[in-house]
Amino acid sequence: NAGVTQTPKFRILKIGQSMTLQCTQDMNHNYMYWYRQDPGMGLKLIYYSVGAGITDKGEVPNGYNVSRSTTEDFPLRLELAAPSQTSVYFCASSMDRGQTEAFFGQGTRLTVV
Amino acid sequence: AQSVTQLGSHVSVSEGALVLLRCNYSSSVPPYLFWYVQYPNQGLQLLLKYTSAATLVKGINGFEAEFKKSETSFHLTKPSAHMSDAAEYFCAVRTGTASKLTFGTGTRLQVTL
């Protein structure tokens, strides 16, 4: 059982470049999330989705875009990379809200130079 | 609104000593609370969760946490630390009607000989 899979694991981008971080889950979860993790800051929610075709902004959405065309996939798009987007990005999914826990991918370490 | 505060960004204990990691929450409605662990260069893994069924919750690897409504706390404990417990620990909260899972800033646990 693969769970939540993120690709790539590592990436170096130049300022102004674009890229898509891929996330797919095979647990048929309705809820999916993108977080970024910076040292000493915990995890900040970028975007989330409660089902295919439905997305909403989290705490730190600026500079990012998402789409949710299928239940399984929730890609995160960086249009014009900036050094402030250097971070570790985690995708997560959960069956529902409330007491259901979220399952996390292994993360993507992104460096913008 | 929902939030969690983790007191102490770094905690150091000796092997065999008690582990106590603090988490206080803020929520206007009954919360669901989670503790996650993150080992170096990995994603987050669920340790335990509070779902209102019992105030004392037992998790994996010998960890447990007690929900105290009067103190708005959900502290994580382990009677005897092991070297393998060295990791970063995150407390998280979500209310029943909320889609978002909100994390604290994390506590890095160091275990010394």
mmCIF file with all atom_site columns, C-alpha atoms in Angstrom:
data_model
loop_
_atom_site.group_PDB
_atom_site.id
_atom_site.type_symbol
_atom_site.label_atom_id
_atom_site.label_alt_id
_atom_site.label_comp_id
_atom_site.label_asym_id
_atom_site.label_entity_id
_atom_site.label_seq_id
_atom_site.pdbx_PDB_ins_code
_atom_site.Cartn_x
_atom_site.Cartn_y
_atom_site.Cartn_z
_atom_site.occupancy
_atom_site.B_iso_or_equiv
_atom_site.pdbx_formal_charge
_atom_site.auth_seq_id
_atom_site.auth_comp_id
_atom_site.auth_asym_id
_atom_site.auth_atom_id
_atom_site.pdbx_PDB_model_num
ATOM 1   C CA . ASN A 1 1   ? 0.000   0.000  0.000   1.00 0.00 ? 1   ASN A CA 1
ATOM 2   C CA . ALA A 1 2   ? 1.754   3.152  -1.255  1.00 0.00 ? 2   ALA A CA 1
ATOM 3   C CA . GLY A 1 3   ? -0.264  5.716  0.762   1.00 0.00 ? 3   GLY A CA 1
ATOM 4   C CA . VAL A 1 4   ? 0.712   9.286  -0.189  1.00 0.00 ? 4   VAL A CA 1
ATOM 5   C CA . THR A 1 5   ? 3.410   9.609  -2.839  1.00 0.00 ? 5   THR A CA 1
ATOM 6   C CA . GLN A 1 6   ? 5.237   12.847 -3.623  1.00 0.00 ? 6   GLN A CA 1
ATOM 7   C CA . THR A 1 7   ? 7.569   13.549 -6.493  1.00 0.00 ? 7   THR A CA 1
ATOM 8   C CA . PRO A 1 8   ? 10.244  14.744 -6.833  1.00 0.00 ? 8   PRO A CA 1
ATOM 9   C CA . LYS A 1 9   ? 12.055  14.268 -3.524  1.00 0.00 ? 9   LYS A CA 1
ATOM 10  C CA . PHE A 1 10  ? 14.556  17.031 -4.210  1.00 0.00 ? 10  PHE A CA 1
ATOM 11  C CA . ARG A 1 11  ? 14.658  19.935 -6.639  1.00 0.00 ? 11  ARG A CA 1
ATOM 12  C CA . ILE A 1 12  ? 16.737  23.034 -7.228  1.00 0.00 ? 12  ILE A CA 1
ATOM 13  C CA . LEU A 1 13  ? 15.045  25.862 -9.092  1.00 0.00 ? 13  LEU A CA 1
ATOM 14  C CA . LYS A 1 14  ? 16.341  29.142 -10.358 1.00 0.00 ? 14  LYS A CA 1
ATOM 15  C CA . ILE A 1 15  ? 14.499  32.338 -9.471  1.00 0.00 ? 15  ILE A CA 1
ATOM 16  C CA . GLY A 1 16  ? 11.598  32.865 -11.839 1.00 0.00 ? 16  GLY A CA 1
ATOM 17  C CA . GLN A 1 17  ? 11.318  29.252 -12.955 1.00 0.00 ? 17  GLN A CA 1
ATOM 18  C CA . SER A 1 18  ? 8.122   27.262 -12.584 1.00 0.00 ? 18  SER A CA 1
ATOM 19  C CA . MET A 1 19  ? 7.488   23.739 -11.457 1.00 0.00 ? 19  MET A CA 1
ATOM 20  C CA . THR A 1 20  ? 4.792   21.373 -10.286 1.00 0.00 ? 20  THR A CA 1
ATOM 21  C CA . LEU A 1 21  ? 5.080   19.236 -7.184  1.00 0.00 ? 21  LEU A CA 1
ATOM 22  C CA . GLN A 1 22  ? 3.156   16.038 -7.672  1.00 0.00 ? 22  GLN A CA 1
ATOM 23  C CA . CYS A 1 23  ? 1.077   14.307 -5.022  1.00 0.00 ? 23  CYS A CA 1
ATOM 24  C CA . THR A 1 24  ? -1.027  11.200 -5.392  1.00 0.00 ? 24  THR A CA 1
ATOM 25  C CA . GLN A 1 25  ? -2.792  9.007  -2.859  1.00 0.00 ? 25  GLN A CA 1
ATOM 26  C CA . ASP A 1 26  ? -4.281  5.546  -3.257  1.00 0.00 ? 26  ASP A CA 1
ATOM 27  C CA . MET A 1 27  ? -6.495  5.498  -0.143  1.00 0.00 ? 27  MET A CA 1
ATOM 28  C CA . ASN A 1 28  ? -9.550  7.085  -1.769  1.00 0.00 ? 28  ASN A CA 1
ATOM 29  C CA . HIS A 1 29  ? -9.348  9.998  0.661   1.00 0.00 ? 29  HIS A CA 1
ATOM 30  C CA . ASN A 1 30  ? -11.536 13.009 0.060   1.00 0.00 ? 30  ASN A CA 1
ATOM 31  C CA . TYR A 1 31  ? -9.376  15.549 1.876   1.00 0.00 ? 31  TYR A CA 1
ATOM 32  C CA . MET A 1 32  ? -5.923  16.533 0.677   1.00 0.00 ? 32  MET A CA 1
ATOM 33  C CA . TYR A 1 33  ? -3.506  19.167 1.939   1.00 0.00 ? 33  TYR A CA 1
ATOM 34  C CA . TRP A 1 34  ? -0.281  20.917 1.033   1.00 0.00 ? 34  TRP A CA 1
ATOM 35  C CA . TYR A 1 35  ? 1.959   22.154 3.811   1.00 0.00 ? 35  TYR A CA 1
ATOM 36  C CA . ARG A 1 36  ? 5.334   23.808 3.851   1.00 0.00 ? 36  ARG A CA 1
ATOM 37  C CA . GLN A 1 37  ? 7.768   23.252 6.688   1.00 0.00 ? 37  GLN A CA 1
ATOM 38  C CA . ASP A 1 38  ? 10.382  25.808 7.633   1.00 0.00 ? 38  ASP A CA 1
ATOM 39  C CA . PRO A 1 39  ? 12.782  25.465 10.600  1.00 0.00 ? 39  PRO A CA 1
ATOM 40  C CA . GLY A 1 40  ? 11.159  26.528 13.864  1.00 0.00 ? 40  GLY A CA 1
ATOM 41  C CA . MET A 1 41  ? 7.892   27.402 12.151  1.00 0.00 ? 41  MET A CA 1
ATOM 42  C CA . GLY A 1 42  ? 6.094   24.084 12.167  1.00 0.00 ? 42  GLY A CA 1
ATOM 43  C CA . LEU A 1 43  ? 3.861   23.245 9.228   1.00 0.00 ? 43  LEU A CA 1
ATOM 44  C CA . LYS A 1 44  ? 1.941   25.972 7.466   1.00 0.00 ? 44  LYS A CA 1
ATOM 45  C CA . LEU A 1 45  ? -1.062  25.097 5.327   1.00 0.00 ? 45  LEU A CA 1
ATOM 46  C CA . ILE A 1 46  ? -0.777  26.324 1.741   1.00 0.00 ? 46  ILE A CA 1
ATOM 47  C CA . TYR A 1 47  ? -3.921  24.904 0.099   1.00 0.00 ? 47  TYR A CA 1
ATOM 48  C CA . TYR A 1 48  ? -6.364  22.149 0.796   1.00 0.00 ? 48  TYR A CA 1
ATOM 49  C CA . SER A 1 49  ? -9.119  20.290 -0.996  1.00 0.00 ? 49  SER A CA 1
ATOM 50  C CA . VAL A 1 50  ? -12.227 18.538 0.322   1.00 0.00 ? 50  VAL A CA 1
ATOM 51  C CA . GLY A 1 51  ? -12.927 16.672 -2.891  1.00 0.00 ? 51  GLY A CA 1
ATOM 52  C CA . ALA A 1 52  ? -12.386 16.608 -6.622  1.00 0.00 ? 52  ALA A CA 1
ATOM 53  C CA . GLY A 1 53  ? -13.016 20.038 -8.111  1.00 0.00 ? 53  GLY A CA 1
ATOM 54  C CA . ILE A 1 54  ? -12.961 21.830 -4.744  1.00 0.00 ? 54  ILE A CA 1
ATOM 55  C CA . THR A 1 55  ? -9.926  23.700 -3.428  1.00 0.00 ? 55  THR A CA 1
ATOM 56  C CA . ASP A 1 56  ? -9.412  26.434 -0.881  1.00 0.00 ? 56  ASP A CA 1
ATOM 57  C CA . LYS A 1 57  ? -6.622  28.625 0.436   1.00 0.00 ? 57  LYS A CA 1
ATOM 58  C CA . GLY A 1 58  ? -4.757  27.917 3.641   1.00 0.00 ? 58  GLY A CA 1
ATOM 59  C CA . GLU A 1 59  ? -2.546  30.268 5.657   1.00 0.00 ? 59  GLU A CA 1
ATOM 60  C CA . VAL A 1 60  ? 0.188   30.893 3.077   1.00 0.00 ? 60  VAL A CA 1
ATOM 61  C CA . PRO A 1 61  ? -1.236  30.534 -0.473  1.00 0.00 ? 61  PRO A CA 1
ATOM 62  C CA . ASN A 1 62  ? 0.600   33.397 -2.190  1.00 0.00 ? 62  ASN A CA 1
ATOM 63  C CA . GLY A 1 63  ? 2.857   32.226 -5.004  1.00 0.00 ? 63  GLY A CA 1
ATOM 64  C CA . TYR A 1 64  ? 1.169   28.835 -5.325  1.00 0.00 ? 64  TYR A CA 1
ATOM 65  C CA . ASN A 1 65  ? -1.714  27.277 -7.211  1.00 0.00 ? 65  ASN A CA 1
ATOM 66  C CA . VAL A 1 66  ? -3.444  23.921 -6.987  1.00 0.00 ? 66  VAL A CA 1
ATOM 67  C CA . SER A 1 67  ? -5.974  21.854 -8.849  1.00 0.00 ? 67  SER A CA 1
ATOM 68  C CA . ARG A 1 68  ? -7.932  18.729 -7.969  1.00 0.00 ? 68  ARG A CA 1
ATOM 69  C CA . SER A 1 69  ? -9.305  17.060 -11.058 1.00 0.00 ? 69  SER A CA 1
ATOM 70  C CA . THR A 1 70  ? -9.356  13.563 -9.546  1.00 0.00 ? 70  THR A CA 1
ATOM 71  C CA . THR A 1 71  ? -9.685  12.132 -6.050  1.00 0.00 ? 71  THR A CA 1
ATOM 72  C CA . GLU A 1 72  ? -6.163  10.704 -6.239  1.00 0.00 ? 72  GLU A CA 1
ATOM 73  C CA . ASP A 1 73  ? -4.092  13.679 -7.406  1.00 0.00 ? 73  ASP A CA 1
ATOM 74  C CA . PHE A 1 74  ? -3.439  17.104 -5.906  1.00 0.00 ? 74  PHE A CA 1
ATOM 75  C CA . PRO A 1 75  ? -0.545  18.872 -7.665  1.00 0.00 ? 75  PRO A CA 1
ATOM 76  C CA . LEU A 1 76  ? 0.981   22.091 -6.336  1.00 0.00 ? 76  LEU A CA 1
ATOM 77  C CA . ARG A 1 77  ? 2.180   24.638 -8.880  1.00 0.00 ? 77  ARG A CA 1
ATOM 78  C CA . LEU A 1 78  ? 4.858   27.282 -8.318  1.00 0.00 ? 78  LEU A CA 1
ATOM 79  C CA . GLU A 1 79  ? 4.632   29.804 -11.137 1.00 0.00 ? 79  GLU A CA 1
ATOM 80  C CA . LEU A 1 80  ? 7.533   32.203 -10.502 1.00 0.00 ? 80  LEU A CA 1
ATOM 81  C CA . ALA A 1 81  ? 9.875   30.698 -7.971  1.00 0.00 ? 81  ALA A CA 1
ATOM 82  C CA . ALA A 1 82  ? 11.332  33.004 -5.324  1.00 0.00 ? 82  ALA A CA 1
ATOM 83  C CA . PRO A 1 83  ? 13.978  32.338 -2.641  1.00 0.00 ? 83  PRO A CA 1
ATOM 84  C CA . SER A 1 84  ? 11.247  32.641 0.001   1.00 0.00 ? 84  SER A CA 1
ATOM 85  C CA . GLN A 1 85  ? 9.759   29.437 -1.398  1.00 0.00 ? 85  GLN A CA 1
ATOM 86  C CA . THR A 1 86  ? 12.800  27.427 -0.376  1.00 0.00 ? 86  THR A CA 1
ATOM 87  C CA . SER A 1 87  ? 11.264  24.913 1.985   1.00 0.00 ? 87  SER A CA 1
ATOM 88  C CA . VAL A 1 88  ? 10.222  21.325 2.505   1.00 0.00 ? 88  VAL A CA 1
ATOM 89  C CA . TYR A 1 89  ? 6.777   20.630 1.105   1.00 0.00 ? 89  TYR A CA 1
ATOM 90  C CA . PHE A 1 90  ? 4.482   17.938 2.429   1.00 0.00 ? 90  PHE A CA 1
ATOM 91  C CA . CYS A 1 91  ? 1.340   16.577 0.907   1.00 0.00 ? 91  CYS A CA 1
ATOM 92  C CA . ALA A 1 92  ? -1.181  14.850 3.165   1.00 0.00 ? 92  ALA A CA 1
ATOM 93  C CA . SER A 1 93  ? -4.583  13.228 2.872   1.00 0.00 ? 93  SER A CA 1
ATOM 94  C CA . SER A 1 94  ? -7.375  12.195 5.204   1.00 0.00 ? 94  SER A CA 1
ATOM 95  C CA . MET A 1 95  ? -10.648 10.360 4.798   1.00 0.00 ? 95  MET A CA 1
ATOM 96  C CA . ASP A 1 96  ? -12.707 13.099 6.350   1.00 0.00 ? 96  ASP A CA 1
ATOM 97  C CA . ARG A 1 97  ? -12.490 16.018 8.733   1.00 0.00 ? 97  ARG A CA 1
ATOM 98  C CA . GLY A 1 98  ? -12.823 15.960 12.508  1.00 0.00 ? 98  GLY A CA 1
ATOM 99  C CA . GLN A 1 99  ? -11.176 13.015 14.193  1.00 0.00 ? 99  GLN A CA 1
ATOM 100 C CA . THR A 1 100 ? -9.709  11.353 11.148  1.00 0.00 ? 100 THR A CA 1
ATOM 101 C CA . GLU A 1 101 ? -5.947  11.625 11.015  1.00 0.00 ? 101 GLU A CA 1
ATOM 102 C CA . ALA A 1 102 ? -3.938  12.822 8.063   1.00 0.00 ? 102 ALA A CA 1
ATOM 103 C CA . PHE A 1 103 ? -1.411  10.627 6.291   1.00 0.00 ? 103 PHE A CA 1
ATOM 104 C CA . PHE A 1 104 ? 1.724   12.310 4.995   1.00 0.00 ? 104 PHE A CA 1
ATOM 105 C CA . GLY A 1 105 ? 4.022   11.851 2.055   1.00 0.00 ? 105 GLY A CA 1
ATOM 106 C CA . GLN A 1 106 ? 7.800   11.818 2.423   1.00 0.00 ? 106 GLN A CA 1
ATOM 107 C CA . GLY A 1 107 ? 8.194   15.427 1.384   1.00 0.00 ? 107 GLY A CA 1
ATOM 108 C CA . THR A 1 108 ? 9.839   17.430 -1.400  1.00 0.00 ? 108 THR A CA 1
ATOM 109 C CA . ARG A 1 109 ? 12.878  19.516 -0.509  1.00 0.00 ? 109 ARG A CA 1
ATOM 110 C CA . LEU A 1 110 ? 12.911  22.570 -2.763  1.00 0.00 ? 110 LEU A CA 1
ATOM 111 C CA . THR A 1 111 ? 15.719  25.084 -3.028  1.00 0.00 ? 111 THR A CA 1
ATOM 112 C CA . VAL A 1 112 ? 15.319  28.282 -5.046  1.00 0.00 ? 112 VAL A CA 1
ATOM 113 C CA . VAL A 1 113 ? 18.585  29.977 -5.997  1.00 0.00 ? 113 VAL A CA 1
ATOM 114 C CA . ALA B 2 1   ? -10.471 29.632 15.338  1.00 0.00 ? 1   ALA B CA 1
ATOM 115 C CA . GLN B 2 2   ? -8.225  26.778 16.368  1.00 0.00 ? 2   GLN B CA 1
ATOM 116 C CA . SER B 2 3   ? -4.563  26.806 17.342  1.00 0.00 ? 3   SER B CA 1
ATOM 117 C CA . VAL B 2 4   ? -1.956  24.912 19.325  1.00 0.00 ? 4   VAL B CA 1
ATOM 118 C CA . THR B 2 5   ? 1.054   26.103 21.259  1.00 0.00 ? 5   THR B CA 1
ATOM 119 C CA . GLN B 2 6   ? 4.002   23.856 21.949  1.00 0.00 ? 6   GLN B CA 1
ATOM 120 C CA . LEU B 2 7   ? 6.150   25.071 24.830  1.00 0.00 ? 7   LEU B CA 1
ATOM 121 C CA . GLY B 2 8   ? 9.831   24.416 24.290  1.00 0.00 ? 8   GLY B CA 1
ATOM 122 C CA . SER B 2 9   ? 11.296  24.110 20.825  1.00 0.00 ? 9   SER B CA 1
ATOM 123 C CA . HIS B 2 10  ? 14.033  21.810 22.158  1.00 0.00 ? 10  HIS B CA 1
ATOM 124 C CA . VAL B 2 11  ? 13.875  19.280 24.975  1.00 0.00 ? 11  VAL B CA 1
ATOM 125 C CA . SER B 2 12  ? 16.813  17.163 26.090  1.00 0.00 ? 12  SER B CA 1
ATOM 126 C CA . VAL B 2 13  ? 16.477  14.119 28.342  1.00 0.00 ? 13  VAL B CA 1
ATOM 127 C CA . SER B 2 14  ? 18.738  11.308 29.414  1.00 0.00 ? 14  SER B CA 1
ATOM 128 C CA . GLU B 2 15  ? 18.074  7.808  28.205  1.00 0.00 ? 15  GLU B CA 1
ATOM 129 C CA . GLY B 2 16  ? 15.677  6.172  30.661  1.00 0.00 ? 16  GLY B CA 1
ATOM 130 C CA . ALA B 2 17  ? 14.280  9.486  31.913  1.00 0.00 ? 17  ALA B CA 1
ATOM 131 C CA . LEU B 2 18  ? 10.707  10.706 31.660  1.00 0.00 ? 18  LEU B CA 1
ATOM 132 C CA . VAL B 2 19  ? 9.737   12.471 28.449  1.00 0.00 ? 19  VAL B CA 1
ATOM 133 C CA . LEU B 2 20  ? 7.243   15.343 28.732  1.00 0.00 ? 20  LEU B CA 1
ATOM 134 C CA . LEU B 2 21  ? 6.363   17.421 25.674  1.00 0.00 ? 21  LEU B CA 1
ATOM 135 C CA . ARG B 2 22  ? 3.823   20.178 26.208  1.00 0.00 ? 22  ARG B CA 1
ATOM 136 C CA . CYS B 2 23  ? 0.903   21.163 24.013  1.00 0.00 ? 23  CYS B CA 1
ATOM 137 C CA . ASN B 2 24  ? -1.865  23.639 24.760  1.00 0.00 ? 24  ASN B CA 1
ATOM 138 C CA . TYR B 2 25  ? -4.756  24.214 22.411  1.00 0.00 ? 25  TYR B CA 1
ATOM 139 C CA . SER B 2 26  ? -7.225  26.954 21.736  1.00 0.00 ? 26  SER B CA 1
ATOM 140 C CA . SER B 2 27  ? -10.613 26.100 20.345  1.00 0.00 ? 27  SER B CA 1
ATOM 141 C CA . SER B 2 28  ? -14.118 27.463 20.757  1.00 0.00 ? 28  SER B CA 1
ATOM 142 C CA . VAL B 2 29  ? -15.602 23.999 20.255  1.00 0.00 ? 29  VAL B CA 1
ATOM 143 C CA . PRO B 2 30  ? -14.504 20.542 21.399  1.00 0.00 ? 30  PRO B CA 1
ATOM 144 C CA . PRO B 2 31  ? -11.290 19.717 19.569  1.00 0.00 ? 31  PRO B CA 1
ATOM 145 C CA . TYR B 2 32  ? -9.737  16.637 18.102  1.00 0.00 ? 32  TYR B CA 1
ATOM 146 C CA . LEU B 2 33  ? -6.038  16.541 18.970  1.00 0.00 ? 33  LEU B CA 1
ATOM 147 C CA . PHE B 2 34  ? -3.153  14.698 17.417  1.00 0.00 ? 34  PHE B CA 1
ATOM 148 C CA . TRP B 2 35  ? 0.519   14.075 18.087  1.00 0.00 ? 35  TRP B CA 1
ATOM 149 C CA . TYR B 2 36  ? 2.797   13.347 15.173  1.00 0.00 ? 36  TYR B CA 1
ATOM 150 C CA . VAL B 2 37  ? 6.482   12.368 15.092  1.00 0.00 ? 37  VAL B CA 1
ATOM 151 C CA . GLN B 2 38  ? 8.955   13.243 12.371  1.00 0.00 ? 38  GLN B CA 1
ATOM 152 C CA . TYR B 2 39  ? 12.260  11.435 12.048  1.00 0.00 ? 39  TYR B CA 1
ATOM 153 C CA . PRO B 2 40  ? 15.051  13.109 10.081  1.00 0.00 ? 40  PRO B CA 1
ATOM 154 C CA . ASN B 2 41  ? 14.327  13.492 6.371   1.00 0.00 ? 41  ASN B CA 1
ATOM 155 C CA . GLN B 2 42  ? 10.984  11.739 6.659   1.00 0.00 ? 42  GLN B CA 1
ATOM 156 C CA . GLY B 2 43  ? 7.321   12.630 6.632   1.00 0.00 ? 43  GLY B CA 1
ATOM 157 C CA . LEU B 2 44  ? 5.089   12.858 9.679   1.00 0.00 ? 44  LEU B CA 1
ATOM 158 C CA . GLN B 2 45  ? 3.772   9.732  11.349  1.00 0.00 ? 45  GLN B CA 1
ATOM 159 C CA . LEU B 2 46  ? 0.797   9.630  13.702  1.00 0.00 ? 46  LEU B CA 1
ATOM 160 C CA . LEU B 2 47  ? 1.680   8.803  17.325  1.00 0.00 ? 47  LEU B CA 1
ATOM 161 C CA . LEU B 2 48  ? -1.789  9.082  18.854  1.00 0.00 ? 48  LEU B CA 1
ATOM 162 C CA . LYS B 2 49  ? -5.017  11.045 18.705  1.00 0.00 ? 49  LYS B CA 1
ATOM 163 C CA . TYR B 2 50  ? -7.729  12.251 21.070  1.00 0.00 ? 50  TYR B CA 1
ATOM 164 C CA . THR B 2 51  ? -11.271 11.747 19.836  1.00 0.00 ? 51  THR B CA 1
ATOM 165 C CA . SER B 2 52  ? -13.249 12.299 23.090  1.00 0.00 ? 52  SER B CA 1
ATOM 166 C CA . ALA B 2 53  ? -13.658 8.563  23.736  1.00 0.00 ? 53  ALA B CA 1
ATOM 167 C CA . ALA B 2 54  ? -11.116 8.613  26.589  1.00 0.00 ? 54  ALA B CA 1
ATOM 168 C CA . THR B 2 55  ? -9.042  11.384 28.138  1.00 0.00 ? 55  THR B CA 1
ATOM 169 C CA . LEU B 2 56  ? -5.914  9.213  28.441  1.00 0.00 ? 56  LEU B CA 1
ATOM 170 C CA . VAL B 2 57  ? -4.772  8.103  25.040  1.00 0.00 ? 57  VAL B CA 1
ATOM 171 C CA . LYS B 2 58  ? -2.111  5.488  24.391  1.00 0.00 ? 58  LYS B CA 1
ATOM 172 C CA . GLY B 2 59  ? -0.109  5.576  21.217  1.00 0.00 ? 59  GLY B CA 1
ATOM 173 C CA . ILE B 2 60  ? 2.724   3.794  19.514  1.00 0.00 ? 60  ILE B CA 1
ATOM 174 C CA . ASN B 2 61  ? 6.245   3.360  20.885  1.00 0.00 ? 61  ASN B CA 1
ATOM 175 C CA . GLY B 2 62  ? 5.099   3.665  24.521  1.00 0.00 ? 62  GLY B CA 1
ATOM 176 C CA . PHE B 2 63  ? 3.855   7.243  24.256  1.00 0.00 ? 63  PHE B CA 1
ATOM 177 C CA . GLU B 2 64  ? 0.645   8.481  25.817  1.00 0.00 ? 64  GLU B CA 1
ATOM 178 C CA . ALA B 2 65  ? -1.140  11.798 26.221  1.00 0.00 ? 65  ALA B CA 1
ATOM 179 C CA . GLU B 2 66  ? -3.821  13.087 28.549  1.00 0.00 ? 66  GLU B CA 1
ATOM 180 C CA . PHE B 2 67  ? -6.535  15.496 27.485  1.00 0.00 ? 67  PHE B CA 1
ATOM 181 C CA . LYS B 2 68  ? -7.260  18.051 30.206  1.00 0.00 ? 68  LYS B CA 1
ATOM 182 C CA . LYS B 2 69  ? -10.099 20.338 29.279  1.00 0.00 ? 69  LYS B CA 1
ATOM 183 C CA . SER B 2 70  ? -9.693  22.558 32.362  1.00 0.00 ? 70  SER B CA 1
ATOM 184 C CA . GLU B 2 71  ? -6.082  23.253 31.387  1.00 0.00 ? 71  GLU B CA 1
ATOM 185 C CA . THR B 2 72  ? -6.683  23.153 27.599  1.00 0.00 ? 72  THR B CA 1
ATOM 186 C CA . SER B 2 73  ? -3.709  20.817 27.400  1.00 0.00 ? 73  SER B CA 1
ATOM 187 C CA . PHE B 2 74  ? -2.726  17.602 25.648  1.00 0.00 ? 74  PHE B CA 1
ATOM 188 C CA . HIS B 2 75  ? 0.795   16.886 26.859  1.00 0.00 ? 75  HIS B CA 1
ATOM 189 C CA . LEU B 2 76  ? 2.736   13.922 25.493  1.00 0.00 ? 76  LEU B CA 1
ATOM 190 C CA . THR B 2 77  ? 4.620   11.649 27.888  1.00 0.00 ? 77  THR B CA 1
ATOM 191 C CA . LYS B 2 78  ? 6.739   8.527  27.898  1.00 0.00 ? 78  LYS B CA 1
ATOM 192 C CA . PRO B 2 79  ? 7.992   6.990  31.146  1.00 0.00 ? 79  PRO B CA 1
ATOM 193 C CA . SER B 2 80  ? 11.435  6.021  29.885  1.00 0.00 ? 80  SER B CA 1
ATOM 194 C CA . ALA B 2 81  ? 13.189  7.637  26.932  1.00 0.00 ? 81  ALA B CA 1
ATOM 195 C CA . HIS B 2 82  ? 15.070  5.604  24.385  1.00 0.00 ? 82  HIS B CA 1
ATOM 196 C CA . MET B 2 83  ? 17.711  6.806  21.955  1.00 0.00 ? 83  MET B CA 1
ATOM 197 C CA . SER B 2 84  ? 15.377  5.947  19.100  1.00 0.00 ? 84  SER B CA 1
ATOM 198 C CA . ASP B 2 85  ? 12.862  8.537  20.387  1.00 0.00 ? 85  ASP B CA 1
ATOM 199 C CA . ALA B 2 86  ? 15.077  11.386 19.194  1.00 0.00 ? 86  ALA B CA 1
ATOM 200 C CA . ALA B 2 87  ? 12.930  13.184 16.626  1.00 0.00 ? 87  ALA B CA 1
ATOM 201 C CA . GLU B 2 88  ? 10.694  16.208 16.184  1.00 0.00 ? 88  GLU B CA 1
ATOM 202 C CA . TYR B 2 89  ? 7.217   16.050 17.639  1.00 0.00 ? 89  TYR B CA 1
ATOM 203 C CA . PHE B 2 90  ? 4.220   18.038 16.476  1.00 0.00 ? 90  PHE B CA 1
ATOM 204 C CA . CYS B 2 91  ? 0.904   18.652 18.163  1.00 0.00 ? 91  CYS B CA 1
ATOM 205 C CA . ALA B 2 92  ? -2.072  19.354 15.897  1.00 0.00 ? 92  ALA B CA 1
ATOM 206 C CA . VAL B 2 93  ? -5.734  20.305 16.324  1.00 0.00 ? 93  VAL B CA 1
ATOM 207 C CA . ARG B 2 94  ? -8.860  20.118 14.241  1.00 0.00 ? 94  ARG B CA 1
ATOM 208 C CA . THR B 2 95  ? -12.426 20.816 15.267  1.00 0.00 ? 95  THR B CA 1
ATOM 209 C CA . GLY B 2 96  ? -15.325 18.675 14.162  1.00 0.00 ? 96  GLY B CA 1
ATOM 210 C CA . THR B 2 97  ? -16.580 20.976 11.468  1.00 0.00 ? 97  THR B CA 1
ATOM 211 C CA . ALA B 2 98  ? -13.212 22.180 10.253  1.00 0.00 ? 98  ALA B CA 1
ATOM 212 C CA . SER B 2 99  ? -11.389 20.843 7.250   1.00 0.00 ? 99  SER B CA 1
ATOM 213 C CA . LYS B 2 100 ? -8.025  22.281 8.233   1.00 0.00 ? 100 LYS B CA 1
ATOM 214 C CA . LEU B 2 101 ? -5.515  20.515 10.455  1.00 0.00 ? 101 LEU B CA 1
ATOM 215 C CA . THR B 2 102 ? -3.481  23.121 12.354  1.00 0.00 ? 102 THR B CA 1
ATOM 216 C CA . PHE B 2 103 ? -0.011  22.312 13.654  1.00 0.00 ? 103 PHE B CA 1
ATOM 217 C CA . GLY B 2 104 ? 2.159   23.679 16.412  1.00 0.00 ? 104 GLY B CA 1
ATOM 218 C CA . THR B 2 105 ? 5.737   24.774 15.793  1.00 0.00 ? 105 THR B CA 1
ATOM 219 C CA . GLY B 2 106 ? 7.191   21.472 16.949  1.00 0.00 ? 106 GLY B CA 1
ATOM 220 C CA . THR B 2 107 ? 9.505   20.260 19.723  1.00 0.00 ? 107 THR B CA 1
ATOM 221 C CA . ARG B 2 108 ? 12.793  18.612 18.943  1.00 0.00 ? 108 ARG B CA 1
ATOM 222 C CA . LEU B 2 109 ? 13.559  15.842 21.427  1.00 0.00 ? 109 LEU B CA 1
ATOM 223 C CA . GLN B 2 110 ? 17.176  14.981 22.082  1.00 0.00 ? 110 GLN B CA 1
ATOM 224 C CA . VAL B 2 111 ? 18.035  11.839 24.059  1.00 0.00 ? 111 VAL B CA 1
ATOM 225 C CA . THR B 2 112 ? 21.478  11.619 25.623  1.00 0.00 ? 112 THR B CA 1
ATOM 226 C CA . LEU B 2 113 ? 23.381  8.735  27.181  1.00 0.00 ? 113 LEU B CA 1
#
